[in-house]
Amino acid sequence: MPTQRPADVAKRLARASERRRLERDSAFRRVTFSLPRAQARIKAREFFAAFPKAAYMTEVESWRELPDDVIEFTMRRLPTAD
């Protein structure tokens, strides 16, 4: 990992703090997973089965590919179905 300057660390911490504040103020619940590609697909399908999109507004909010074919993704849903 390259050496980080204090300004870089401060920016990263500020972004993390803002992200936590937004998540706390949001009505949505978020869960982040980091799994091998095949298991990630299975986990996403299980999540949609447990919290159907029509009732919970469930969606994959973000995802990225990590080394060794690992997928990190965040699922977002409402806490209850109306």
CSV table of C-alpha atoms in Angstrom, one decimal:
chain,number,residue,atom,x,y,z
A,1,MET,CA,0.0,0.0,0.0
A,2,PRO,CA,1.5,3.4,-0.9
A,3,THR,CA,2.2,5.9,1.8
A,4,GLN,CA,-0.7,8.2,2.5
A,5,ARG,CA,-0.4,11.8,3.2
A,6,PRO,CA,-2.4,13.2,6.2
A,7,ALA,CA,-4.7,15.1,3.7
A,8,ASP,CA,-5.5,11.8,2.0
A,9,VAL,CA,-6.4,10.1,5.3
A,10,ALA,CA,-8.5,13.1,6.3
A,11,LYS,CA,-10.5,13.0,3.0
A,12,ARG,CA,-11.1,9.3,3.3
A,13,LEU,CA,-12.3,9.6,6.9
A,14,ALA,CA,-14.6,12.5,5.9
A,15,ARG,CA,-16.1,10.5,3.1
A,16,ALA,CA,-16.7,7.5,5.4
A,17,SER,CA,-18.3,9.8,8.0
A,18,GLU,CA,-20.6,11.4,5.4
A,19,ARG,CA,-21.5,7.9,4.1
A,20,ARG,CA,-22.4,6.7,7.6
A,21,ARG,CA,-24.5,9.8,8.2
A,22,LEU,CA,-26.4,9.3,4.9
A,23,GLU,CA,-27.1,5.7,5.7
A,24,ARG,CA,-28.3,6.6,9.2
A,25,ASP,CA,-30.7,9.2,7.8
A,26,SER,CA,-31.9,7.0,5.0
A,27,ALA,CA,-35.1,4.9,5.2
A,28,PHE,CA,-33.2,2.1,3.4
A,29,ARG,CA,-31.4,-0.8,5.0
A,30,ARG,CA,-28.1,-1.8,3.4
A,31,VAL,CA,-26.0,-5.0,3.6
A,32,THR,CA,-22.6,-5.4,2.0
A,33,PHE,CA,-21.2,-8.8,0.9
A,34,SER,CA,-17.8,-9.8,-0.5
A,35,LEU,CA,-18.1,-13.3,-2.0
A,36,PRO,CA,-16.7,-15.3,-4.9
A,37,ARG,CA,-18.7,-14.6,-8.1
A,38,ALA,CA,-20.8,-17.8,-8.0
A,39,GLN,CA,-21.7,-17.4,-4.3
A,40,ALA,CA,-22.4,-13.7,-4.9
A,41,ARG,CA,-25.1,-14.6,-7.5
A,42,ILE,CA,-26.6,-17.1,-5.1
A,43,LYS,CA,-26.6,-14.6,-2.2
A,44,ALA,CA,-28.2,-11.9,-4.4
A,45,ARG,CA,-31.0,-14.3,-5.5
A,46,GLU,CA,-31.6,-15.3,-1.9
A,47,PHE,CA,-31.9,-11.7,-0.9
A,48,PHE,CA,-34.4,-10.9,-3.6
A,49,ALA,CA,-36.4,-14.0,-2.6
A,50,ALA,CA,-36.4,-13.0,1.1
A,51,PHE,CA,-37.2,-9.3,0.3
A,52,PRO,CA,-39.1,-9.1,-3.0
A,53,LYS,CA,-38.4,-6.0,-5.1
A,54,ALA,CA,-42.1,-5.1,-5.4
A,55,ALA,CA,-42.6,-5.0,-1.6
A,56,TYR,CA,-39.3,-3.8,-0.3
A,57,MET,CA,-37.9,-1.9,-3.3
A,58,THR,CA,-34.9,-4.2,-3.1
A,59,GLU,CA,-31.9,-3.5,-5.5
A,60,VAL,CA,-28.2,-4.0,-5.9
A,61,GLU,CA,-27.1,-0.5,-4.9
A,62,SER,CA,-23.5,-0.9,-6.0
A,63,TRP,CA,-20.9,-3.6,-6.8
A,64,ARG,CA,-17.3,-3.9,-7.8
A,65,GLU,CA,-15.0,-6.7,-8.8
A,66,LEU,CA,-12.1,-7.4,-6.5
A,67,PRO,CA,-9.0,-9.5,-7.1
A,68,ASP,CA,-9.4,-13.3,-7.4
A,69,ASP,CA,-12.9,-13.1,-8.9
A,70,VAL,CA,-14.5,-11.8,-5.7
A,71,ILE,CA,-17.5,-9.5,-6.0
A,72,GLU,CA,-18.3,-6.9,-3.3
A,73,PHE,CA,-21.9,-5.7,-3.6
A,74,THR,CA,-24.3,-3.7,-1.5
A,75,MET,CA,-28.0,-4.7,-1.4
A,76,ARG,CA,-30.5,-2.0,-0.4
A,77,ARG,CA,-34.1,-2.5,0.8
A,78,LEU,CA,-36.8,-0.9,2.8
A,79,PRO,CA,-37.1,-2.2,6.4
A,80,THR,CA,-40.7,-3.3,6.0
A,81,ALA,CA,-43.2,-4.0,3.2
A,82,ASP,CA,-46.3,-1.8,3.0
